Amino acid sequence: MLDDVRPIIFLKSDRIHLRPLEVDDAALCQHWVNDPDTRETLLMYRPMNKLGERKFIENVSNQEDAVHFGIGLNESGELIGVIGLHMIRWKDRVGELGLFIGEANQRGRGLGTEAMELILEYGFSTLNLNRIQLFVFPFNETAIKLYKRLGFVHEGIQREGTFKSGRYVDHLLYGLLAREYYATRSDKAKA
């Protein structure tokens, strides 16, 4: 079969590609979302079993208001994380972005940056979104630096929006408009 020979690649950069999440990815994703280090930056707080993760993957593949991808390494095809746009409001052309690199040994290598660049291009240029927003915990300084570097603007705080690790934690709201995204791209092209 053709899909057994070549991996599905939907979007590609120098080192990574984005591909559809498959039911076969459930066990690996389950491992990631149950890992305390990964879970620390997510809203998840309940354990996820393989059946639950499988249902999640099946559900997101059928949602009209979401597009999720597995992040794979070009060299090996290894799945290292997940990225997606969800809660898309088509009338308003707004989507919410989520990302995590599940493989700890792949963090800090700029792969999340490449995945973000791919999904921003896809969100603005293919889905015709006008705004992409995200929420991040204040202690996730690495992610905040990435978002700012990509042009996201800090727009507000949901004070004590989540109970995590025995305390209430704020959510920081960041947003990027299509015109801001295209302006930074044209500035980079001129440089």
Short mmCIF file of N, CA and C in Angstrom, two decimals:
data_model
loop_
_atom_site.label_atom_id
_atom_site.label_comp_id
_atom_site.label_asym_id
_atom_site.label_seq_id
_atom_site.Cartn_x
_atom_site.Cartn_y
_atom_site.Cartn_z
N MET A 1 0.84 -1.19 0.00
CA MET A 1 0.00 0.00 0.00
C MET A 1 0.88 1.25 0.00
N LEU A 2 0.42 2.28 -0.67
CA LEU A 2 1.18 3.51 -0.80
C LEU A 2 1.46 4.15 0.55
N ASP A 3 0.46 4.20 1.46
CA ASP A 3 0.67 4.86 2.75
C ASP A 3 1.61 4.08 3.66
N ASP A 4 1.88 2.81 3.36
CA ASP A 4 2.86 2.05 4.11
C ASP A 4 4.28 2.35 3.63
N VAL A 5 4.41 2.92 2.44
CA VAL A 5 5.71 3.18 1.84
C VAL A 5 6.22 4.57 2.21
N ARG A 6 5.37 5.56 2.09
CA ARG A 6 5.77 6.94 2.34
C ARG A 6 4.93 7.54 3.46
N PRO A 7 5.57 8.31 4.33
CA PRO A 7 4.77 8.98 5.37
C PRO A 7 3.92 10.09 4.75
N ILE A 8 2.81 10.35 5.36
CA ILE A 8 1.96 11.47 4.93
C ILE A 8 2.62 12.75 5.43
N ILE A 9 2.86 13.68 4.55
CA ILE A 9 3.43 14.98 4.92
C ILE A 9 2.49 16.04 4.37
N PHE A 10 1.90 16.82 5.26
CA PHE A 10 0.96 17.86 4.85
C PHE A 10 1.68 19.19 4.66
N LEU A 11 2.54 19.55 5.60
CA LEU A 11 3.34 20.77 5.54
C LEU A 11 4.76 20.41 5.94
N LYS A 12 5.75 21.11 5.37
CA LYS A 12 7.13 20.71 5.63
C LYS A 12 8.04 21.93 5.73
N SER A 13 9.00 21.85 6.66
CA SER A 13 10.06 22.86 6.77
C SER A 13 11.40 22.13 6.68
N ASP A 14 12.46 22.79 7.06
CA ASP A 14 13.80 22.19 6.93
C ASP A 14 13.95 20.90 7.72
N ARG A 15 13.51 20.90 8.98
CA ARG A 15 13.76 19.75 9.84
C ARG A 15 12.53 18.96 10.25
N ILE A 16 11.36 19.56 10.10
CA ILE A 16 10.14 18.89 10.56
C ILE A 16 9.05 18.94 9.50
N HIS A 17 8.03 18.14 9.74
CA HIS A 17 6.82 18.20 8.91
C HIS A 17 5.61 18.07 9.82
N LEU A 18 4.49 18.55 9.33
CA LEU A 18 3.21 18.39 10.01
C LEU A 18 2.39 17.40 9.21
N ARG A 19 1.80 16.46 9.92
CA ARG A 19 1.01 15.41 9.27
C ARG A 19 -0.25 15.17 10.08
N PRO A 20 -1.25 14.54 9.48
CA PRO A 20 -2.45 14.22 10.25
C PRO A 20 -2.12 13.30 11.43
N LEU A 21 -2.80 13.53 12.53
CA LEU A 21 -2.70 12.58 13.65
C LEU A 21 -3.47 11.32 13.26
N GLU A 22 -2.90 10.18 13.57
CA GLU A 22 -3.52 8.90 13.26
C GLU A 22 -3.85 8.16 14.55
N VAL A 23 -4.83 7.29 14.49
CA VAL A 23 -5.21 6.49 15.66
C VAL A 23 -4.00 5.72 16.19
N ASP A 24 -3.10 5.31 15.30
CA ASP A 24 -1.89 4.60 15.73
C ASP A 24 -0.99 5.46 16.61
N ASP A 25 -1.20 6.78 16.61
CA ASP A 25 -0.39 7.68 17.45
C ASP A 25 -0.90 7.75 18.88
N ALA A 26 -2.03 7.12 19.16
CA ALA A 26 -2.68 7.27 20.47
C ALA A 26 -1.78 6.87 21.63
N ALA A 27 -1.07 5.75 21.54
CA ALA A 27 -0.24 5.30 22.65
C ALA A 27 0.88 6.30 22.95
N LEU A 28 1.51 6.83 21.93
CA LEU A 28 2.58 7.80 22.13
C LEU A 28 2.03 9.09 22.72
N CYS A 29 0.94 9.60 22.16
CA CYS A 29 0.32 10.82 22.68
C CYS A 29 -0.15 10.63 24.13
N GLN A 30 -0.66 9.45 24.41
CA GLN A 30 -1.09 9.14 25.78
C GLN A 30 0.10 9.24 26.73
N HIS A 31 1.23 8.70 26.34
CA HIS A 31 2.43 8.78 27.15
C HIS A 31 2.80 10.25 27.42
N TRP A 32 2.77 11.08 26.38
CA TRP A 32 3.15 12.49 26.53
C TRP A 32 2.23 13.23 27.47
N VAL A 33 0.92 13.11 27.28
CA VAL A 33 0.00 13.92 28.09
C VAL A 33 -0.10 13.44 29.53
N ASN A 34 0.37 12.25 29.81
CA ASN A 34 0.43 11.77 31.19
C ASN A 34 1.76 12.09 31.86
N ASP A 35 2.75 12.54 31.09
CA ASP A 35 4.05 12.90 31.64
C ASP A 35 3.93 14.21 32.42
N PRO A 36 4.36 14.24 33.69
CA PRO A 36 4.21 15.45 34.51
C PRO A 36 4.87 16.69 33.90
N ASP A 37 6.02 16.55 33.27
CA ASP A 37 6.70 17.72 32.69
C ASP A 37 5.92 18.30 31.52
N THR A 38 5.38 17.44 30.67
CA THR A 38 4.57 17.91 29.55
C THR A 38 3.26 18.50 30.06
N ARG A 39 2.62 17.79 30.97
CA ARG A 39 1.31 18.19 31.49
C ARG A 39 1.37 19.53 32.22
N GLU A 40 2.53 19.88 32.75
CA GLU A 40 2.66 21.12 33.51
C GLU A 40 2.27 22.34 32.69
N THR A 41 2.49 22.31 31.37
CA THR A 41 2.17 23.46 30.53
C THR A 41 0.80 23.33 29.84
N LEU A 42 0.08 22.25 30.14
CA LEU A 42 -1.23 22.01 29.54
C LEU A 42 -2.35 22.21 30.56
N LEU A 43 -3.56 22.32 30.08
CA LEU A 43 -4.72 22.42 30.97
C LEU A 43 -5.14 21.06 31.52
N MET A 44 -4.59 19.99 31.00
CA MET A 44 -4.99 18.64 31.43
C MET A 44 -4.66 18.41 32.90
N TYR A 45 -5.53 17.69 33.56
CA TYR A 45 -5.29 17.37 34.97
C TYR A 45 -5.73 15.95 35.31
N ARG A 46 -6.40 15.30 34.40
CA ARG A 46 -6.86 13.93 34.64
C ARG A 46 -5.99 12.97 33.83
N PRO A 47 -5.82 11.75 34.33
CA PRO A 47 -5.05 10.77 33.56
C PRO A 47 -5.79 10.43 32.26
N MET A 48 -5.00 10.15 31.24
CA MET A 48 -5.56 9.80 29.93
C MET A 48 -5.17 8.37 29.61
N ASN A 49 -6.19 7.52 29.37
CA ASN A 49 -5.86 6.16 28.95
C ASN A 49 -5.84 6.09 27.43
N LYS A 50 -5.42 4.95 26.91
CA LYS A 50 -5.25 4.82 25.47
C LYS A 50 -6.58 5.00 24.74
N LEU A 51 -7.66 4.47 25.30
CA LEU A 51 -8.97 4.62 24.68
C LEU A 51 -9.38 6.09 24.61
N GLY A 52 -9.15 6.83 25.69
CA GLY A 52 -9.47 8.26 25.69
C GLY A 52 -8.67 9.03 24.66
N GLU A 53 -7.39 8.71 24.54
CA GLU A 53 -6.54 9.40 23.56
C GLU A 53 -6.97 9.03 22.14
N ARG A 54 -7.33 7.77 21.95
CA ARG A 54 -7.81 7.33 20.64
C ARG A 54 -9.08 8.09 20.26
N LYS A 55 -10.01 8.22 21.21
CA LYS A 55 -11.25 8.96 20.94
C LYS A 55 -10.95 10.42 20.64
N PHE A 56 -9.98 11.01 21.38
CA PHE A 56 -9.60 12.40 21.11
C PHE A 56 -9.14 12.55 19.67
N ILE A 57 -8.24 11.66 19.23
CA ILE A 57 -7.72 11.73 17.86
C ILE A 57 -8.85 11.54 16.85
N GLU A 58 -9.74 10.59 17.09
CA GLU A 58 -10.87 10.38 16.18
C GLU A 58 -11.76 11.61 16.13
N ASN A 59 -12.02 12.22 17.29
CA ASN A 59 -12.91 13.38 17.34
C ASN A 59 -12.30 14.59 16.65
N VAL A 60 -11.01 14.88 16.90
CA VAL A 60 -10.44 16.08 16.29
C VAL A 60 -10.34 15.95 14.78
N SER A 61 -10.23 14.74 14.29
CA SER A 61 -10.16 14.59 12.84
C SER A 61 -11.49 14.90 12.16
N ASN A 62 -12.56 14.89 12.93
CA ASN A 62 -13.88 15.17 12.38
C ASN A 62 -14.44 16.54 12.75
N GLN A 63 -13.71 17.31 13.53
CA GLN A 63 -14.21 18.61 13.96
C GLN A 63 -14.09 19.64 12.85
N GLU A 64 -15.15 20.39 12.64
CA GLU A 64 -15.14 21.46 11.64
C GLU A 64 -14.43 22.70 12.16
N ASP A 65 -14.27 22.81 13.48
CA ASP A 65 -13.68 24.01 14.06
C ASP A 65 -12.27 23.77 14.59
N ALA A 66 -11.58 22.76 14.06
CA ALA A 66 -10.23 22.46 14.53
C ALA A 66 -9.42 21.76 13.45
N VAL A 67 -8.11 22.00 13.47
CA VAL A 67 -7.16 21.32 12.60
C VAL A 67 -5.96 20.97 13.47
N HIS A 68 -5.70 19.68 13.66
CA HIS A 68 -4.58 19.23 14.49
C HIS A 68 -3.59 18.44 13.65
N PHE A 69 -2.33 18.56 14.01
CA PHE A 69 -1.25 17.87 13.30
C PHE A 69 -0.30 17.21 14.29
N GLY A 70 0.27 16.11 13.84
CA GLY A 70 1.43 15.57 14.52
C GLY A 70 2.66 16.25 13.95
N ILE A 71 3.65 16.49 14.81
CA ILE A 71 4.92 17.09 14.39
C ILE A 71 5.92 15.95 14.24
N GLY A 72 6.44 15.76 13.03
CA GLY A 72 7.38 14.68 12.77
C GLY A 72 8.73 15.20 12.32
N LEU A 73 9.77 14.45 12.63
CA LEU A 73 11.11 14.78 12.15
C LEU A 73 11.26 14.32 10.71
N ASN A 74 11.77 15.18 9.84
CA ASN A 74 11.96 14.80 8.44
C ASN A 74 12.93 13.64 8.30
N GLU A 75 14.00 13.67 9.06
CA GLU A 75 15.06 12.67 8.91
C GLU A 75 14.59 11.26 9.25
N SER A 76 13.86 11.12 10.35
CA SER A 76 13.48 9.78 10.81
C SER A 76 11.98 9.49 10.70
N GLY A 77 11.17 10.53 10.57
CA GLY A 77 9.73 10.35 10.59
C GLY A 77 9.15 10.27 11.99
N GLU A 78 10.02 10.28 13.01
CA GLU A 78 9.59 10.16 14.41
C GLU A 78 8.62 11.28 14.77
N LEU A 79 7.51 10.92 15.40
CA LEU A 79 6.55 11.89 15.91
C LEU A 79 7.09 12.45 17.21
N ILE A 80 7.15 13.79 17.33
CA ILE A 80 7.73 14.40 18.53
C ILE A 80 6.78 15.33 19.26
N GLY A 81 5.63 15.63 18.68
CA GLY A 81 4.71 16.55 19.33
C GLY A 81 3.43 16.75 18.54
N VAL A 82 2.65 17.69 19.02
CA VAL A 82 1.34 17.97 18.43
C VAL A 82 1.16 19.49 18.37
N ILE A 83 0.55 19.95 17.29
CA ILE A 83 0.21 21.37 17.14
C ILE A 83 -1.15 21.45 16.47
N GLY A 84 -1.89 22.49 16.77
CA GLY A 84 -3.19 22.62 16.13
C GLY A 84 -3.83 23.97 16.33
N LEU A 85 -4.80 24.22 15.50
CA LEU A 85 -5.68 25.37 15.64
C LEU A 85 -7.05 24.81 16.01
N HIS A 86 -7.59 25.29 17.10
CA HIS A 86 -8.88 24.77 17.55
C HIS A 86 -9.79 25.94 17.93
N MET A 87 -11.03 25.58 18.24
CA MET A 87 -12.06 26.57 18.54
C MET A 87 -12.08 27.68 17.48
N ILE A 88 -11.97 27.25 16.22
CA ILE A 88 -11.99 28.21 15.11
C ILE A 88 -13.41 28.74 14.95
N ARG A 89 -13.51 30.05 14.93
CA ARG A 89 -14.79 30.72 14.67
C ARG A 89 -14.69 31.26 13.24
N TRP A 90 -15.30 30.53 12.31
CA TRP A 90 -15.14 30.83 10.89
C TRP A 90 -15.69 32.20 10.52
N LYS A 91 -16.81 32.58 11.09
CA LYS A 91 -17.39 33.89 10.77
C LYS A 91 -16.43 35.01 11.15
N ASP A 92 -15.82 34.87 12.33
CA ASP A 92 -14.91 35.91 12.84
C ASP A 92 -13.48 35.73 12.33
N ARG A 93 -13.19 34.55 11.76
CA ARG A 93 -11.85 34.22 11.25
C ARG A 93 -10.81 34.25 12.36
N VAL A 94 -11.15 33.61 13.48
CA VAL A 94 -10.29 33.54 14.67
C VAL A 94 -10.06 32.09 15.03
N GLY A 95 -8.82 31.74 15.36
CA GLY A 95 -8.50 30.41 15.83
C GLY A 95 -7.57 30.47 17.03
N GLU A 96 -7.64 29.45 17.86
CA GLU A 96 -6.77 29.36 19.03
C GLU A 96 -5.71 28.30 18.79
N LEU A 97 -4.48 28.64 19.07
CA LEU A 97 -3.35 27.77 18.77
C LEU A 97 -2.91 27.01 20.03
N GLY A 98 -2.55 25.75 19.83
CA GLY A 98 -1.98 24.95 20.90
C GLY A 98 -0.81 24.14 20.37
N LEU A 99 0.21 23.95 21.19
CA LEU A 99 1.43 23.26 20.78
C LEU A 99 2.08 22.61 21.98
N PHE A 100 2.61 21.42 21.78
CA PHE A 100 3.57 20.88 22.74
C PHE A 100 4.51 19.91 22.04
N ILE A 101 5.75 19.94 22.49
CA ILE A 101 6.75 18.97 22.05
C ILE A 101 6.77 17.90 23.14
N GLY A 102 6.30 16.72 22.80
CA GLY A 102 6.16 15.65 23.79
C GLY A 102 7.47 14.94 24.10
N GLU A 103 8.35 14.84 23.12
CA GLU A 103 9.63 14.16 23.33
C GLU A 103 10.60 15.13 23.99
N ALA A 104 10.91 14.88 25.25
CA ALA A 104 11.74 15.80 26.04
C ALA A 104 13.10 16.05 25.38
N ASN A 105 13.68 15.05 24.75
CA ASN A 105 15.00 15.23 24.14
C ASN A 105 14.96 16.08 22.87
N GLN A 106 13.76 16.45 22.41
CA GLN A 106 13.64 17.28 21.22
C GLN A 106 13.30 18.74 21.57
N ARG A 107 13.11 19.02 22.85
CA ARG A 107 12.81 20.39 23.29
C ARG A 107 14.09 21.22 23.27
N GLY A 108 13.92 22.52 23.04
CA GLY A 108 15.06 23.43 23.07
C GLY A 108 15.91 23.39 21.81
N ARG A 109 15.42 22.78 20.76
CA ARG A 109 16.18 22.66 19.51
C ARG A 109 15.61 23.53 18.38
N GLY A 110 14.58 24.33 18.70
CA GLY A 110 13.97 25.19 17.69
C GLY A 110 12.92 24.51 16.83
N LEU A 111 12.58 23.26 17.17
CA LEU A 111 11.59 22.53 16.37
C LEU A 111 10.18 23.08 16.59
N GLY A 112 9.90 23.54 17.80
CA GLY A 112 8.62 24.19 18.07
C GLY A 112 8.47 25.46 17.25
N THR A 113 9.56 26.19 17.08
CA THR A 113 9.55 27.40 16.26
C THR A 113 9.19 27.05 14.82
N GLU A 114 9.81 26.01 14.28
CA GLU A 114 9.50 25.61 12.90
C GLU A 114 8.03 25.19 12.77
N ALA A 115 7.54 24.45 13.77
CA ALA A 115 6.13 24.03 13.73
C ALA A 115 5.20 25.24 13.79
N MET A 116 5.54 26.20 14.64
CA MET A 116 4.73 27.42 14.75
C MET A 116 4.73 28.18 13.42
N GLU A 117 5.90 28.29 12.80
CA GLU A 117 5.97 29.01 11.52
C GLU A 117 5.10 28.34 10.46
N LEU A 118 5.11 27.02 10.44
CA LEU A 118 4.28 26.30 9.47
C LEU A 118 2.79 26.52 9.74
N ILE A 119 2.39 26.43 11.00
CA ILE A 119 0.96 26.54 11.28
C ILE A 119 0.46 27.97 11.13
N LEU A 120 1.32 28.95 11.41
CA LEU A 120 0.91 30.34 11.20
C LEU A 120 0.70 30.61 9.71
N GLU A 121 1.63 30.15 8.89
CA GLU A 121 1.48 30.32 7.44
C GLU A 121 0.19 29.64 6.96
N TYR A 122 -0.04 28.43 7.42
CA TYR A 122 -1.24 27.69 7.04
C TYR A 122 -2.51 28.41 7.54
N GLY A 123 -2.48 28.85 8.78
CA GLY A 123 -3.66 29.51 9.35
C GLY A 123 -4.03 30.80 8.64
N PHE A 124 -3.02 31.60 8.33
CA PHE A 124 -3.30 32.88 7.68
C PHE A 124 -3.46 32.75 6.17
N SER A 125 -2.61 31.98 5.52
CA SER A 125 -2.60 31.93 4.06
C SER A 125 -3.55 30.90 3.45
N THR A 126 -3.83 29.83 4.16
CA THR A 126 -4.73 28.80 3.62
C THR A 126 -6.12 28.87 4.25
N LEU A 127 -6.18 28.95 5.58
CA LEU A 127 -7.48 29.00 6.24
C LEU A 127 -8.08 30.40 6.23
N ASN A 128 -7.30 31.40 5.84
CA ASN A 128 -7.76 32.78 5.77
C ASN A 128 -8.21 33.31 7.13
N LEU A 129 -7.50 32.91 8.19
CA LEU A 129 -7.81 33.46 9.51
C LEU A 129 -7.30 34.89 9.58
N ASN A 130 -7.98 35.72 10.35
CA ASN A 130 -7.55 37.09 10.57
C ASN A 130 -6.81 37.22 11.90
N ARG A 131 -7.07 36.28 12.81
CA ARG A 131 -6.47 36.37 14.14
C ARG A 131 -6.18 34.96 14.65
N ILE A 132 -4.98 34.78 15.17
CA ILE A 132 -4.62 33.54 15.86
C ILE A 132 -4.22 33.95 17.27
N GLN A 133 -4.83 33.29 18.24
CA GLN A 133 -4.56 33.63 19.63
C GLN A 133 -4.16 32.38 20.40
N LEU A 134 -3.59 32.60 21.56
CA LEU A 134 -3.20 31.47 22.41
C LEU A 134 -3.17 31.93 23.85
N PHE A 135 -3.25 30.96 24.73
CA PHE A 135 -3.12 31.20 26.17
C PHE A 135 -1.89 30.46 26.65
N VAL A 136 -1.17 31.07 27.58
CA VAL A 136 0.05 30.47 28.11
C VAL A 136 0.14 30.80 29.60
N PHE A 137 0.71 29.90 30.37
CA PHE A 137 0.94 30.17 31.79
C PHE A 137 2.15 31.09 31.94
N PRO A 138 2.14 32.02 32.90
CA PRO A 138 3.25 32.96 33.07
C PRO A 138 4.60 32.28 33.34
N PHE A 139 4.59 31.10 33.92
CA PHE A 139 5.85 30.42 34.23
C PHE A 139 6.47 29.74 33.00
N ASN A 140 5.75 29.67 31.89
CA ASN A 140 6.27 29.04 30.68
C ASN A 140 7.05 30.08 29.87
N GLU A 141 8.17 30.51 30.42
CA GLU A 141 8.94 31.60 29.84
C GLU A 141 9.52 31.27 28.47
N THR A 142 9.90 30.03 28.26
CA THR A 142 10.44 29.63 26.95
C THR A 142 9.39 29.84 25.86
N ALA A 143 8.16 29.41 26.13
CA ALA A 143 7.09 29.57 25.14
C ALA A 143 6.78 31.05 24.92
N ILE A 144 6.75 31.83 25.98
CA ILE A 144 6.45 33.26 25.85
C ILE A 144 7.48 33.94 24.96
N LYS A 145 8.75 33.61 25.14
CA LYS A 145 9.80 34.19 24.29
C LYS A 145 9.58 33.82 22.83
N LEU A 146 9.21 32.57 22.58
CA LEU A 146 8.93 32.14 21.21
C LEU A 146 7.77 32.93 20.62
N TYR A 147 6.69 33.05 21.36
CA TYR A 147 5.50 33.74 20.84
C TYR A 147 5.83 35.20 20.52
N LYS A 148 6.56 35.85 21.40
CA LYS A 148 6.94 37.24 21.14
C LYS A 148 7.84 37.35 19.92
N ARG A 149 8.78 36.44 19.78
CA ARG A 149 9.69 36.45 18.63
C ARG A 149 8.92 36.28 17.32
N LEU A 150 7.81 35.55 17.37
CA LEU A 150 7.00 35.33 16.17
C LEU A 150 6.00 36.47 15.92
N GLY A 151 5.98 37.46 16.80
CA GLY A 151 5.12 38.62 16.59
C GLY A 151 3.86 38.67 17.42
N PHE A 152 3.61 37.67 18.25
CA PHE A 152 2.42 37.71 19.09
C PHE A 152 2.51 38.86 20.09
N VAL A 153 1.36 39.46 20.36
CA VAL A 153 1.27 40.60 21.26
C VAL A 153 0.53 40.16 22.53
N HIS A 154 1.10 40.52 23.68
CA HIS A 154 0.43 40.23 24.96
C HIS A 154 -0.78 41.14 25.07
N GLU A 155 -1.97 40.55 25.19
CA GLU A 155 -3.20 41.33 25.16
C GLU A 155 -3.94 41.36 26.49
N GLY A 156 -3.65 40.42 27.37
CA GLY A 156 -4.39 40.45 28.62
C GLY A 156 -4.09 39.26 29.51
N ILE A 157 -4.76 39.27 30.64
CA ILE A 157 -4.57 38.23 31.66
C ILE A 157 -5.94 37.75 32.13
N GLN A 158 -6.11 36.46 32.17
CA GLN A 158 -7.25 35.87 32.88
C GLN A 158 -6.70 35.51 34.25
N ARG A 159 -7.01 36.35 35.22
CA ARG A 159 -6.45 36.15 36.55
C ARG A 159 -6.96 34.86 37.16
N GLU A 160 -6.01 34.09 37.68
CA GLU A 160 -6.31 32.83 38.38
C GLU A 160 -7.26 31.95 37.57
N GLY A 161 -6.96 31.79 36.29
CA GLY A 161 -7.82 31.05 35.38
C GLY A 161 -7.75 29.54 35.53
N THR A 162 -6.71 29.02 36.18
CA THR A 162 -6.55 27.57 36.32
C THR A 162 -6.02 27.24 37.71
N PHE A 163 -6.52 26.15 38.26
CA PHE A 163 -5.97 25.61 39.50
C PHE A 163 -4.97 24.54 39.11
N LYS A 164 -3.70 24.76 39.44
CA LYS A 164 -2.62 23.86 39.01
C LYS A 164 -1.59 23.77 40.11
N SER A 165 -1.21 22.55 40.45
CA SER A 165 -0.16 22.30 41.45
C SER A 165 -0.45 23.00 42.78
N GLY A 166 -1.71 22.95 43.18
CA GLY A 166 -2.10 23.47 44.50
C GLY A 166 -2.29 24.97 44.59
N ARG A 167 -2.32 25.65 43.44
CA ARG A 167 -2.52 27.10 43.47
C ARG A 167 -3.23 27.55 42.21
N TYR A 168 -3.80 28.73 42.28
CA TYR A 168 -4.43 29.31 41.10
C TYR A 168 -3.38 30.03 40.27
N VAL A 169 -3.45 29.82 38.95
CA VAL A 169 -2.46 30.35 38.03
C VAL A 169 -3.17 31.19 36.96
N ASP A 170 -2.55 32.31 36.63
CA ASP A 170 -3.09 33.18 35.58
C ASP A 170 -2.91 32.54 34.20
N HIS A 171 -3.75 32.98 33.27
CA HIS A 171 -3.57 32.67 31.84
C HIS A 171 -3.20 33.99 31.17
N LEU A 172 -2.15 33.98 30.39
CA LEU A 172 -1.79 35.15 29.60
C LEU A 172 -2.33 34.96 28.19
N LEU A 173 -2.99 35.96 27.66
CA LEU A 173 -3.54 35.92 26.32
C LEU A 173 -2.60 36.65 25.37
N TYR A 174 -2.23 35.96 24.28
CA TYR A 174 -1.42 36.55 23.23
C TYR A 174 -2.18 36.42 21.92
N GLY A 175 -2.05 37.42 21.06
CA GLY A 175 -2.72 37.38 19.77
C GLY A 175 -1.83 37.89 18.65
N LEU A 176 -2.10 37.40 17.46
CA LEU A 176 -1.39 37.82 16.26
C LEU A 176 -2.42 38.01 15.16
N LEU A 177 -2.44 39.19 14.56
CA LEU A 177 -3.35 39.48 13.46
C LEU A 177 -2.67 39.20 12.13
N ALA A 178 -3.47 38.90 11.14
CA ALA A 178 -2.93 38.59 9.82
C ALA A 178 -2.07 39.72 9.29
N ARG A 179 -2.51 40.96 9.44
CA ARG A 179 -1.74 42.09 8.91
C ARG A 179 -0.39 42.21 9.63
N GLU A 180 -0.35 41.88 10.93
CA GLU A 180 0.92 41.90 11.66
C GLU A 180 1.84 40.78 11.18
N TYR A 181 1.25 39.63 10.95
CA TYR A 181 2.02 38.49 10.46
C TYR A 181 2.65 38.81 9.11
N TYR A 182 1.85 39.34 8.18
CA TYR A 182 2.36 39.64 6.84
C TYR A 182 3.38 40.78 6.89
N ALA A 183 3.21 41.73 7.78
CA ALA A 183 4.17 42.84 7.91
C ALA A 183 5.52 42.31 8.37
N THR A 184 5.54 41.39 9.33
CA THR A 184 6.83 40.86 9.81
C THR A 184 7.48 40.00 8.73
N ARG A 185 6.68 39.30 7.94
CA ARG A 185 7.23 38.49 6.85
C ARG A 185 7.87 39.37 5.79
N SER A 186 7.21 40.50 5.46
CA SER A 186 7.78 41.38 4.43
C SER A 186 9.02 42.09 4.97
N ASP A 187 9.04 42.39 6.27
CA ASP A 187 10.24 42.98 6.88
C ASP A 187 11.41 42.02 6.80
N LYS A 188 11.16 40.71 7.04
CA LYS A 188 12.22 39.71 6.97
C LYS A 188 12.72 39.56 5.54
N ALA A 189 11.81 39.66 4.58
CA ALA A 189 12.19 39.51 3.17
C ALA A 189 13.08 40.67 2.72
N LYS A 190 12.85 41.85 3.29
CA LYS A 190 13.65 43.03 2.93
C LYS A 190 15.05 42.95 3.53
N ALA A 191 15.18 42.26 4.67
CA ALA A 191 16.47 42.20 5.38
C ALA A 191 17.48 41.31 4.68
#
